[in-house]
């Protein structure tokens, strides 16, 4: 249950980071713009940023909760979500649309973000938060 909660919270964090950091805060905005201009080129995120994010996902739940029985599975869900998001995002930028209903829906959603309206469709693993925050294209 806590693993699923961490995974769910990751989808919210992914949405917020994409919408507000990658589309609004320098130098992340500039780096992300390069991704929009050249989506087939793998993104090169500085290792310090990636390491800081993963450490925060692993450590913050433990710092915020004295209960490691809560923090450990919740952190695992956050890290699993991050890993899944990276894998799915990589797959979404292959030249051909993927087969399979779920991944094809993710591809259409993300393709709209890249090619029609960069101010919508921020979610990669889910469209849920785009619906909640009225950014669904």
PDB file of C-alpha atoms in Angstrom:
ATOM      1  CA  UNK A   1       0.000   0.000   0.000  1.00  0.00           C
ATOM      2  CA  UNK A   2       2.794   2.473   0.872  1.00  0.00           C
ATOM      3  CA  UNK A   3       4.706   1.535  -2.280  1.00  0.00           C
ATOM      4  CA  UNK A   4       1.610   2.457  -4.343  1.00  0.00           C
ATOM      5  CA  UNK A   5       1.243   5.689  -2.348  1.00  0.00           C
ATOM      6  CA  UNK A   6       4.857   6.627  -3.133  1.00  0.00           C
ATOM      7  CA  UNK A   7       4.311   5.828  -6.802  1.00  0.00           C
ATOM      8  CA  UNK A   8       1.177   7.995  -6.836  1.00  0.00           C
ATOM      9  CA  UNK A   9       2.968  10.876  -5.132  1.00  0.00           C
ATOM     10  CA  UNK A  10       5.751  10.530  -7.706  1.00  0.00           C
ATOM     11  CA  UNK A  11       3.238  11.161 -10.524  1.00  0.00           C
ATOM     12  CA  UNK A  12       2.299  14.437  -8.809  1.00  0.00           C
ATOM     13  CA  UNK A  13       5.959  15.382  -8.288  1.00  0.00           C
ATOM     14  CA  UNK A  14       6.728  14.531 -11.921  1.00  0.00           C
ATOM     15  CA  UNK A  15       3.863  16.760 -13.077  1.00  0.00           C
ATOM     16  CA  UNK A  16       4.923  19.665 -10.824  1.00  0.00           C
ATOM     17  CA  UNK A  17       8.621  19.386 -11.690  1.00  0.00           C
ATOM     18  CA  UNK A  18       7.854  19.250 -15.415  1.00  0.00           C
ATOM     19  CA  UNK A  19       5.348  22.108 -15.359  1.00  0.00           C
ATOM     20  CA  UNK A  20       7.061  24.535 -13.013  1.00  0.00           C
ATOM     21  CA  UNK A  21      10.778  23.647 -13.006  1.00  0.00           C
ATOM     22  CA  UNK A  22      11.392  22.430 -16.544  1.00  0.00           C
ATOM     23  CA  UNK A  23       9.124  25.021 -18.129  1.00  0.00           C
ATOM     24  CA  UNK A  24       9.777  27.922 -15.781  1.00  0.00           C
ATOM     25  CA  UNK A  25      13.057  27.939 -13.858  1.00  0.00           C
ATOM     26  CA  UNK A  26      16.478  28.558 -15.407  1.00  0.00           C
ATOM     27  CA  UNK A  27      18.704  26.753 -16.214  1.00  0.00           C
ATOM     28  CA  UNK A  28      16.227  23.842 -16.286  1.00  0.00           C
ATOM     29  CA  UNK A  29      13.954  25.687 -18.723  1.00  0.00           C
ATOM     30  CA  UNK A  30      16.810  26.215 -21.187  1.00  0.00           C
ATOM     31  CA  UNK A  31      17.900  22.573 -20.940  1.00  0.00           C
ATOM     32  CA  UNK A  32      14.329  21.389 -21.384  1.00  0.00           C
ATOM     33  CA  UNK A  33      13.812  23.672 -24.384  1.00  0.00           C
ATOM     34  CA  UNK A  34      16.641  21.783 -26.079  1.00  0.00           C
ATOM     35  CA  UNK A  35      14.686  18.586 -25.429  1.00  0.00           C
ATOM     36  CA  UNK A  36      11.618  20.135 -27.088  1.00  0.00           C
ATOM     37  CA  UNK A  37      13.679  21.251 -30.085  1.00  0.00           C
ATOM     38  CA  UNK A  38      15.425  17.872 -30.425  1.00  0.00           C
ATOM     39  CA  UNK A  39      13.186  15.261 -28.736  1.00  0.00           C
ATOM     40  CA  UNK A  40      14.987  12.304 -30.303  1.00  0.00           C
ATOM     41  CA  UNK A  41      18.310  13.293 -28.725  1.00  0.00           C
ATOM     42  CA  UNK A  42      18.663  11.822 -25.219  1.00  0.00           C
ATOM     43  CA  UNK A  43      18.462  14.442 -22.480  1.00  0.00           C
ATOM     44  CA  UNK A  44      21.696  15.007 -20.620  1.00  0.00           C
ATOM     45  CA  UNK A  45      20.749  15.948 -17.091  1.00  0.00           C
ATOM     46  CA  UNK A  46      23.692  17.011 -14.928  1.00  0.00           C
ATOM     47  CA  UNK A  47      24.584  14.171 -12.564  1.00  0.00           C
ATOM     48  CA  UNK A  48      24.416  16.476  -9.537  1.00  0.00           C
ATOM     49  CA  UNK A  49      20.751  17.263 -10.256  1.00  0.00           C
ATOM     50  CA  UNK A  50      19.861  13.605 -10.806  1.00  0.00           C
ATOM     51  CA  UNK A  51      21.725  12.493  -7.710  1.00  0.00           C
ATOM     52  CA  UNK A  52      20.107  15.218  -5.594  1.00  0.00           C
ATOM     53  CA  UNK A  53      16.645  14.197  -6.821  1.00  0.00           C
ATOM     54  CA  UNK A  54      17.167  10.499  -6.115  1.00  0.00           C
ATOM     55  CA  UNK A  55      18.662  11.209  -2.686  1.00  0.00           C
ATOM     56  CA  UNK A  56      15.730  13.475  -1.851  1.00  0.00           C
ATOM     57  CA  UNK A  57      13.277  10.754  -2.903  1.00  0.00           C
ATOM     58  CA  UNK A  58      15.116   8.231  -0.746  1.00  0.00           C
ATOM     59  CA  UNK A  59      15.841  10.369   2.317  1.00  0.00           C
ATOM     60  CA  UNK A  60      13.050  12.944   2.714  1.00  0.00           C
ATOM     61  CA  UNK A  61      10.339  10.447   3.715  1.00  0.00           C
ATOM     62  CA  UNK A  62      12.645   9.128   6.452  1.00  0.00           C
ATOM     63  CA  UNK A  63      13.399  12.658   7.660  1.00  0.00           C
ATOM     64  CA  UNK A  64       9.708  13.596   7.681  1.00  0.00           C
ATOM     65  CA  UNK A  65       8.616  10.403   9.422  1.00  0.00           C
ATOM     66  CA  UNK A  66      10.228   8.697  12.375  1.00  0.00           C
ATOM     67  CA  UNK A  67       8.636   5.449  11.193  1.00  0.00           C
ATOM     68  CA  UNK A  68      10.964   3.551   8.831  1.00  0.00           C
ATOM     69  CA  UNK A  69       8.132   1.073   8.257  1.00  0.00           C
ATOM     70  CA  UNK A  70       6.381   3.947   6.501  1.00  0.00           C
ATOM     71  CA  UNK A  71       9.365   5.733   5.003  1.00  0.00           C
ATOM     72  CA  UNK A  72      11.138   2.780   3.343  1.00  0.00           C
ATOM     73  CA  UNK A  73       8.267   1.473   1.164  1.00  0.00           C
ATOM     74  CA  UNK A  74       7.074   5.024   0.430  1.00  0.00           C
ATOM     75  CA  UNK A  75      10.595   5.975  -0.738  1.00  0.00           C
ATOM     76  CA  UNK A  76      10.735   2.827  -2.839  1.00  0.00           C
ATOM     77  CA  UNK A  77       7.486   3.882  -4.519  1.00  0.00           C
ATOM     78  CA  UNK A  78       8.896   7.338  -5.258  1.00  0.00           C
ATOM     79  CA  UNK A  79      12.089   5.879  -6.712  1.00  0.00           C
ATOM     80  CA  UNK A  80      10.152   3.255  -8.683  1.00  0.00           C
ATOM     81  CA  UNK A  81       7.978   6.037 -10.107  1.00  0.00           C
ATOM     82  CA  UNK A  82      11.034   8.022 -11.134  1.00  0.00           C
ATOM     83  CA  UNK A  83      12.572   4.963 -12.784  1.00  0.00           C
ATOM     84  CA  UNK A  84       9.332   4.123 -14.622  1.00  0.00           C
ATOM     85  CA  UNK A  85       8.974   7.728 -15.767  1.00  0.00           C
ATOM     86  CA  UNK A  86      12.496   7.688 -17.223  1.00  0.00           C
ATOM     87  CA  UNK A  87      11.875   4.384 -19.027  1.00  0.00           C
ATOM     88  CA  UNK A  88       8.472   5.445 -20.374  1.00  0.00           C
ATOM     89  CA  UNK A  89       9.729   8.892 -21.409  1.00  0.00           C
ATOM     90  CA  UNK A  90      12.595   7.283 -23.321  1.00  0.00           C
ATOM     91  CA  UNK A  91      10.117   4.966 -25.093  1.00  0.00           C
ATOM     92  CA  UNK A  92       7.829   7.875 -25.986  1.00  0.00           C
ATOM     93  CA  UNK A  93      10.594   9.436 -28.060  1.00  0.00           C
ATOM     94  CA  UNK A  94      11.174   6.455 -30.325  1.00  0.00           C
ATOM     95  CA  UNK A  95      10.277   7.249 -33.937  1.00  0.00           C
ATOM     96  CA  UNK A  96       7.278   4.928 -34.198  1.00  0.00           C
ATOM     97  CA  UNK A  97       4.243   5.046 -31.912  1.00  0.00           C
ATOM     98  CA  UNK A  98       4.404   2.165 -29.450  1.00  0.00           C
ATOM     99  CA  UNK A  99       1.935  -0.703 -29.492  1.00  0.00           C
ATOM    100  CA  UNK A 100      -0.289  -1.352 -26.500  1.00  0.00           C
ATOM    101  CA  UNK A 101      -3.191   0.798 -25.333  1.00  0.00           C
ATOM    102  CA  UNK A 102      -1.633   2.353 -22.224  1.00  0.00           C
ATOM    103  CA  UNK A 103       1.722   3.284 -23.765  1.00  0.00           C
ATOM    104  CA  UNK A 104       0.056   4.472 -26.989  1.00  0.00           C
ATOM    105  CA  UNK A 105      -2.161   6.802 -24.921  1.00  0.00           C
ATOM    106  CA  UNK A 106       0.948   8.103 -23.128  1.00  0.00           C
ATOM    107  CA  UNK A 107       2.620   8.643 -26.529  1.00  0.00           C
ATOM    108  CA  UNK A 108      -0.333  10.672 -27.886  1.00  0.00           C
ATOM    109  CA  UNK A 109      -0.481  12.734 -24.698  1.00  0.00           C
ATOM    110  CA  UNK A 110       3.246  13.490 -24.724  1.00  0.00           C
ATOM    111  CA  UNK A 111       3.369  14.044 -28.489  1.00  0.00           C
ATOM    112  CA  UNK A 112       0.701  16.752 -28.105  1.00  0.00           C
ATOM    113  CA  UNK A 113       2.862  18.421 -25.439  1.00  0.00           C
ATOM    114  CA  UNK A 114       5.882  18.442 -27.753  1.00  0.00           C
ATOM    115  CA  UNK A 115       4.266  19.309 -31.071  1.00  0.00           C
ATOM    116  CA  UNK A 116       1.071  21.268 -30.365  1.00  0.00           C
ATOM    117  CA  UNK A 117       1.038  22.966 -26.964  1.00  0.00           C
ATOM    118  CA  UNK A 118       3.986  22.924 -24.565  1.00  0.00           C
ATOM    119  CA  UNK A 119       1.752  24.504 -21.901  1.00  0.00           C
ATOM    120  CA  UNK A 120      -0.391  21.392 -21.585  1.00  0.00           C
ATOM    121  CA  UNK A 121      -0.023  17.653 -21.040  1.00  0.00           C
ATOM    122  CA  UNK A 122       2.825  17.694 -18.529  1.00  0.00           C
ATOM    123  CA  UNK A 123       2.222  14.200 -17.143  1.00  0.00           C
ATOM    124  CA  UNK A 124       4.218  11.278 -18.523  1.00  0.00           C
ATOM    125  CA  UNK A 125       2.925   8.289 -16.557  1.00  0.00           C
ATOM    126  CA  UNK A 126      -0.626   9.600 -16.199  1.00  0.00           C
ATOM    127  CA  UNK A 127      -2.987  12.299 -17.459  1.00  0.00           C
ATOM    128  CA  UNK A 128      -4.641  12.494 -14.032  1.00  0.00           C
ATOM    129  CA  UNK A 129      -2.863  15.631 -12.786  1.00  0.00           C
ATOM    130  CA  UNK A 130      -3.368  17.408 -16.124  1.00  0.00           C
ATOM    131  CA  UNK A 131      -7.078  16.854 -15.571  1.00  0.00           C
ATOM    132  CA  UNK A 132      -6.957  18.029 -11.944  1.00  0.00           C
ATOM    133  CA  UNK A 133      -4.967  21.178 -12.773  1.00  0.00           C
ATOM    134  CA  UNK A 134      -6.793  21.877 -16.053  1.00  0.00           C
ATOM    135  CA  UNK A 135      -3.720  21.517 -18.277  1.00  0.00           C
ATOM    136  CA  UNK A 136      -5.028  18.670 -20.416  1.00  0.00           C
ATOM    137  CA  UNK A 137      -4.680  19.550 -24.110  1.00  0.00           C
TER     138      UNK A 137
END
